[in-house]
Tab-separated table of C-alpha atoms in Angstrom:
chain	number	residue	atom	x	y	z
A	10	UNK	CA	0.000	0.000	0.000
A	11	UNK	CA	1.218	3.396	-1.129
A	12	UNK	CA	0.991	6.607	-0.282
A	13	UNK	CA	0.503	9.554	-2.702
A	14	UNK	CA	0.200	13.180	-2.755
A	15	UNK	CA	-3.680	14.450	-3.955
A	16	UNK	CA	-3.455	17.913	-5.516
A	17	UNK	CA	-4.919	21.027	-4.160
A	18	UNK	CA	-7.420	22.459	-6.117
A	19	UNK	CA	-10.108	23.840	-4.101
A	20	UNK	CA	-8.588	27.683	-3.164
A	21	UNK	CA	-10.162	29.475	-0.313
A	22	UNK	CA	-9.138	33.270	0.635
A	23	UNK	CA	-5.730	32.416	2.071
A	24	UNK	CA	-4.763	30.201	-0.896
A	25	UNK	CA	-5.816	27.005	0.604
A	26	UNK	CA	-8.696	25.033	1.097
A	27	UNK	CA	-11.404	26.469	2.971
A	28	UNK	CA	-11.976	25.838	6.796
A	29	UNK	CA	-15.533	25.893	8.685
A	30	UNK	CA	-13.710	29.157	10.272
A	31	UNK	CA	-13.277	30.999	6.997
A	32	UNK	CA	-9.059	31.197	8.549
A	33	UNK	CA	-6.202	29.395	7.650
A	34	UNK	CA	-6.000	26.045	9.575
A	35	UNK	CA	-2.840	23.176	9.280
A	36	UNK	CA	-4.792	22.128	6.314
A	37	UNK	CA	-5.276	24.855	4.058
A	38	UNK	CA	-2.308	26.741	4.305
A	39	UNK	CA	-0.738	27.469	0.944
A	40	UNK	CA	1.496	24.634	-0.830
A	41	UNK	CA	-0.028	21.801	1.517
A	42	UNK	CA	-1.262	18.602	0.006
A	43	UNK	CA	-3.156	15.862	1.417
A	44	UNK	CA	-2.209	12.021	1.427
A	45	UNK	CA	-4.814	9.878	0.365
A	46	UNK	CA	-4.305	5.669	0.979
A	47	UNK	CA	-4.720	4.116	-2.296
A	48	UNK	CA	-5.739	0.360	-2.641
A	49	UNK	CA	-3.324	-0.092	-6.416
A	50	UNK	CA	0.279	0.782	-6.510
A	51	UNK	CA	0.860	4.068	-8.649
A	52	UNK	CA	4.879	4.482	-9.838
A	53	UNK	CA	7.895	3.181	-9.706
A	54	UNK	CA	7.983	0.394	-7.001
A	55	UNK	CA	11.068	0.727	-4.178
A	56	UNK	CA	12.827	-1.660	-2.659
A	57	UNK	CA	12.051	-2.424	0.681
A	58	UNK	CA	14.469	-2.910	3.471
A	59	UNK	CA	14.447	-5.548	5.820
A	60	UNK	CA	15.268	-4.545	9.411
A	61	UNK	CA	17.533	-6.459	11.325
A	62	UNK	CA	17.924	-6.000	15.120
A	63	UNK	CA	20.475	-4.290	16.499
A	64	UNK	CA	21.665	-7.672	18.862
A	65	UNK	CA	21.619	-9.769	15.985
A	66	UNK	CA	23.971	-7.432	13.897
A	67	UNK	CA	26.133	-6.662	16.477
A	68	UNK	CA	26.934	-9.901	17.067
A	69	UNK	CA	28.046	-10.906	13.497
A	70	UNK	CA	31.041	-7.768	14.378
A	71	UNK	CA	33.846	-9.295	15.948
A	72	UNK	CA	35.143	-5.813	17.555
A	73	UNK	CA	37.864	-5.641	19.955
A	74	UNK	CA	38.062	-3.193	22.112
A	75	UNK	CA	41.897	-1.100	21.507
A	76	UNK	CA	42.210	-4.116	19.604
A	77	UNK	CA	42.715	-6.567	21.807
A	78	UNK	CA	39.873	-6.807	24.666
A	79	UNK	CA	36.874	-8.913	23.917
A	80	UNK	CA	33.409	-7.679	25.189
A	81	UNK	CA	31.421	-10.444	24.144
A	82	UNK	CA	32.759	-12.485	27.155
A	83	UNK	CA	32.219	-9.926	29.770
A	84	UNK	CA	29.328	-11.227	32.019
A	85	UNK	CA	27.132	-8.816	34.955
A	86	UNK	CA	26.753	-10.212	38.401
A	87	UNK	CA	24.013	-7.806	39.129
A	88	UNK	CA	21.138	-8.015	37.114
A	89	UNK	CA	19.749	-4.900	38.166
A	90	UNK	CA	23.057	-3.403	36.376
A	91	UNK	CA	22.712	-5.603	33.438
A	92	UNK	CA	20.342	-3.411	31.396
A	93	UNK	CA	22.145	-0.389	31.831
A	94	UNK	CA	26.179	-1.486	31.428
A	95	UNK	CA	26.451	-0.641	27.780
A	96	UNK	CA	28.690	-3.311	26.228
A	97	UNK	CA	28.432	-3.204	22.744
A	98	UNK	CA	31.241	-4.379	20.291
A	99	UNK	CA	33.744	-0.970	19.410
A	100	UNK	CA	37.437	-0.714	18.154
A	101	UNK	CA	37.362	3.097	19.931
A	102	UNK	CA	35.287	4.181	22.819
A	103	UNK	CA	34.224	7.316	21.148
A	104	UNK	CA	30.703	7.820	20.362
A	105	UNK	CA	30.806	11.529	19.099
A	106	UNK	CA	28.420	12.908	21.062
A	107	UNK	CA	25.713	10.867	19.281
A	108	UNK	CA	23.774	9.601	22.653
A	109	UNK	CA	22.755	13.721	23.936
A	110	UNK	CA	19.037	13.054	25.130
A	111	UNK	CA	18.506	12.682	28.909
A	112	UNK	CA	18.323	8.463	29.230
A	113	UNK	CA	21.100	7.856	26.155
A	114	UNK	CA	23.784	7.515	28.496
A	115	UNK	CA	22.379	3.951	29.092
A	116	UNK	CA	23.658	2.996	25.396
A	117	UNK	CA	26.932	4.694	25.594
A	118	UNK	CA	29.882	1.972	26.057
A	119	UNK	CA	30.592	1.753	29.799
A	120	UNK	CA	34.290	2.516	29.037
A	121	UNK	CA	33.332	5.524	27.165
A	122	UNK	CA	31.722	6.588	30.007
A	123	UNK	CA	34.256	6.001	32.445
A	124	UNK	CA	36.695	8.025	30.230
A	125	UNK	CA	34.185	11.137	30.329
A	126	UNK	CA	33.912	11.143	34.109
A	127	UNK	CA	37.575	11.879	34.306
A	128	UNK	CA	37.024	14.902	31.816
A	129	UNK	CA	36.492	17.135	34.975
A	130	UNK	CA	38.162	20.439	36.451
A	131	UNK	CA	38.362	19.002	39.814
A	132	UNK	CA	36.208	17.926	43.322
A	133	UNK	CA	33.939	20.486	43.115
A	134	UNK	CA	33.294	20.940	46.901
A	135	UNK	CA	35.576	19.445	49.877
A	136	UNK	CA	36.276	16.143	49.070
A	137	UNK	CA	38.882	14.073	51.782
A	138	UNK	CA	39.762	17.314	53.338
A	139	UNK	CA	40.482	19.607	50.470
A	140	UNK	CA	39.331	21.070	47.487
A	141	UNK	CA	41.188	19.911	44.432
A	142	UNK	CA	41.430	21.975	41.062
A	143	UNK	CA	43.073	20.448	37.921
A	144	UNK	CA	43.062	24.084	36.232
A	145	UNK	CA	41.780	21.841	32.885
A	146	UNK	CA	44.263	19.451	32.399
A	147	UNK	CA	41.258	17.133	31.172
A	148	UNK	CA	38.328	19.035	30.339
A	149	UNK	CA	37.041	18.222	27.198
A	150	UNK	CA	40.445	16.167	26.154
A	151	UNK	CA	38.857	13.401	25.411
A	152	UNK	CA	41.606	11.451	23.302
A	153	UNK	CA	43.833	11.971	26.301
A	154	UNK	CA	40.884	10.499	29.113
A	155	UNK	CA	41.177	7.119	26.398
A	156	UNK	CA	44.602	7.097	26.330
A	157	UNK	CA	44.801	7.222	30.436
A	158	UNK	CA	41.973	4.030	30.196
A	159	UNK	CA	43.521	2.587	27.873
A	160	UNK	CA	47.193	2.594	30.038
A	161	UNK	CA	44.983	1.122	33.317
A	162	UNK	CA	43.482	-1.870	31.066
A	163	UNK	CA	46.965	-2.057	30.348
A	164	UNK	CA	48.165	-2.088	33.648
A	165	UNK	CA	45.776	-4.632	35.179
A	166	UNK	CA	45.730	-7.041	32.590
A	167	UNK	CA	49.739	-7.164	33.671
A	168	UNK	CA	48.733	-7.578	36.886
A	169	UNK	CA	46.192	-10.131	37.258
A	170	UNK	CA	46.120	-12.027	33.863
A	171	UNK	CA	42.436	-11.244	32.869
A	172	UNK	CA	40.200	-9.033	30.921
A	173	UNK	CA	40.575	-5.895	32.517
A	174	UNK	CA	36.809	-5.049	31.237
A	175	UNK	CA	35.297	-8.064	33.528
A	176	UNK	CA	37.746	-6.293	36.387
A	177	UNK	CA	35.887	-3.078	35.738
A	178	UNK	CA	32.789	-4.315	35.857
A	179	UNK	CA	33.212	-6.380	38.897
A	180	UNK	CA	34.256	-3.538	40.574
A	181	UNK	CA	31.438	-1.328	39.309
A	182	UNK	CA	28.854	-4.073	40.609
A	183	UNK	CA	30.633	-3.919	44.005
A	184	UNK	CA	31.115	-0.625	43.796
A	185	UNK	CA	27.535	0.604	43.551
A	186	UNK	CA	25.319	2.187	46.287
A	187	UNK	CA	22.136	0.900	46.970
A	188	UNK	CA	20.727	3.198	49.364
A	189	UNK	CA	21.255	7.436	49.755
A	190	UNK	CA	19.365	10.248	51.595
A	191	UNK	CA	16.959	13.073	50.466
A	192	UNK	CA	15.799	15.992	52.318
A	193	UNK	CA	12.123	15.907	52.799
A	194	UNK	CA	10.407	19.824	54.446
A	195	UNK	CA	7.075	19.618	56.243
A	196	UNK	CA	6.182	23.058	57.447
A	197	UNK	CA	9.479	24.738	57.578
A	198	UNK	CA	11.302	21.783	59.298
A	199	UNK	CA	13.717	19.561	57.074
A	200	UNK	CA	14.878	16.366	57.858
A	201	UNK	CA	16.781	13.923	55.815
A	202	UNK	CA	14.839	10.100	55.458
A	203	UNK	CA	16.826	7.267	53.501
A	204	UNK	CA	15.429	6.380	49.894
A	205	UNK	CA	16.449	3.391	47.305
A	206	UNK	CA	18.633	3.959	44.060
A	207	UNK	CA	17.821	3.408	41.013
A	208	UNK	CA	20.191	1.256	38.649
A	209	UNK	CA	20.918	3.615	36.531
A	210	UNK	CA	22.133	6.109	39.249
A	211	UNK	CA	23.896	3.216	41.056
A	212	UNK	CA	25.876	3.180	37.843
A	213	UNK	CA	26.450	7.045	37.406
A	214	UNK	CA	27.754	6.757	41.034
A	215	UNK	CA	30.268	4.149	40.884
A	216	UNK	CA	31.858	5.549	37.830
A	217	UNK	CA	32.051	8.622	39.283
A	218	UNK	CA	33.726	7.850	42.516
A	219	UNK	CA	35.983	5.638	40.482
A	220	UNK	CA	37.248	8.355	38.343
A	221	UNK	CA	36.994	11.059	41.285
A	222	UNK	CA	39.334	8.461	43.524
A	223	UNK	CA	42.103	8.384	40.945
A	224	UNK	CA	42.096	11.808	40.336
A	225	UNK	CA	42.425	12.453	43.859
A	226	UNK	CA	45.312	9.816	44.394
A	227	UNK	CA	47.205	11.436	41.670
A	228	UNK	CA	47.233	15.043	42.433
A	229	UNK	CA	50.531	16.216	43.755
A	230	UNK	CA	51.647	12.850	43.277
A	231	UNK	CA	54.186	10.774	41.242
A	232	UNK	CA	51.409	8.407	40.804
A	233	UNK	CA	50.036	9.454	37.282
A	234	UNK	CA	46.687	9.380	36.733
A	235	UNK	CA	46.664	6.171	35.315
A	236	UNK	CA	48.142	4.260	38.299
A	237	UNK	CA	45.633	5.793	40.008
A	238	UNK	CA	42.722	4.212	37.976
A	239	UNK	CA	44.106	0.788	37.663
């Protein structure tokens, strides 16, 4: 069944077609044409494309992650986690900015993501005692944030003699909090109560302390940043 244009050829005031109003509606405004669903195919036929899901492609890719690191092995503990540690097959953990809407960050590759929450200009607040500011060393370096990843796989493959991905997501599973506090005001009087996490703010969590610990155990140290990570 194909769709085709209809021409316009009734012409109220405005140019278009006429409205119960005697105005312009979505309808009648000049140059618009309405689709009409006809029962015989009229032109040219196209070819039709078959859609193929995303799982099934993405599994006929045999990607390596820097070229040596398999993800297809890697395996969740938590299945809470499962649905949001983005695992997909890539040569390069750079997406391009391509995930931007609020809940995307679920398909970005979890290593991706780990590399963008070291792209920060410091603690922020008092963190351990003091206030720490990088003056930009990694803001928005995102090549460099890779290459530091890429050095820690490195180094913890040479330590324990396994896939440093199933490391890192062992220690993101153990890593995660499950419970936090909010701050809750009944008539002028506040008062913090406990409340659950969700999974995919357990994740945003763990990564984040991750990269906020290394970048803390490498400031104004000969441990480089790297070290720090692995």
């Amino acid at each position: 069944m194909i769709y085709v244009a209809e021409e316009n050829r009734g012409r109220g005031k405005s140019g278009g077609r006429e409205s119960e109003g005697g105005g312009r509606t979505r309808f009648n405004r000049p140059g618009f044409r309405r689709r009409r669903e006809y029962d015989v195919p009229i032109g040219p036929q196209k070819t039709v494309r078959h859609v193929i899901d995303k799982k099934t492609l993405l599994a006929n890719f045999d990607y390596k992650l820097f070229g040596k690191y398999n993800l297809s092995e890697i395996k969740v503990e938590d299945p809470s986690l499962s649905r949001y540690i983005c695992m997909d097959p890539v040569r390069i953990s750079h997406s391009h900015g391509r995930n931007r809407r609020q809940f995307d960050k679920q398909f970005v590759n979890v290593v991706e993501r780990l590399a963008n929450k070291l792209m920060r200009g410091g603690t922020g607040e008092k963190t351990l005692g003091r206030v720490i500011r990088t003056k930009g060393r990694m803001q928005g370096k995102k090549t460099k944030a890779i290459r530091v990843v890429k050095q820690a796989f490195e180094l913890v493959e040479a330590k324990t003699n396994s896939n440093p991905l199933q490391m890192l997501i062992h220690a993101i599973v153990h890593s995660a909090p499950r419970e936090d506090f909010t701050r809750v005001t009944h008539g002028g009087v506040s008062y913090q109560i406990s409340v659950d996490i969700s999974a995919l703010r357990r994740l945003d969590m763990a990564l984040r302390n991750m990269a906020l610990a290394a970048i803390m155990g490498s400031f104004n140290h000969k441990r480089t940043l790297a070290d720090a990570l692995a």
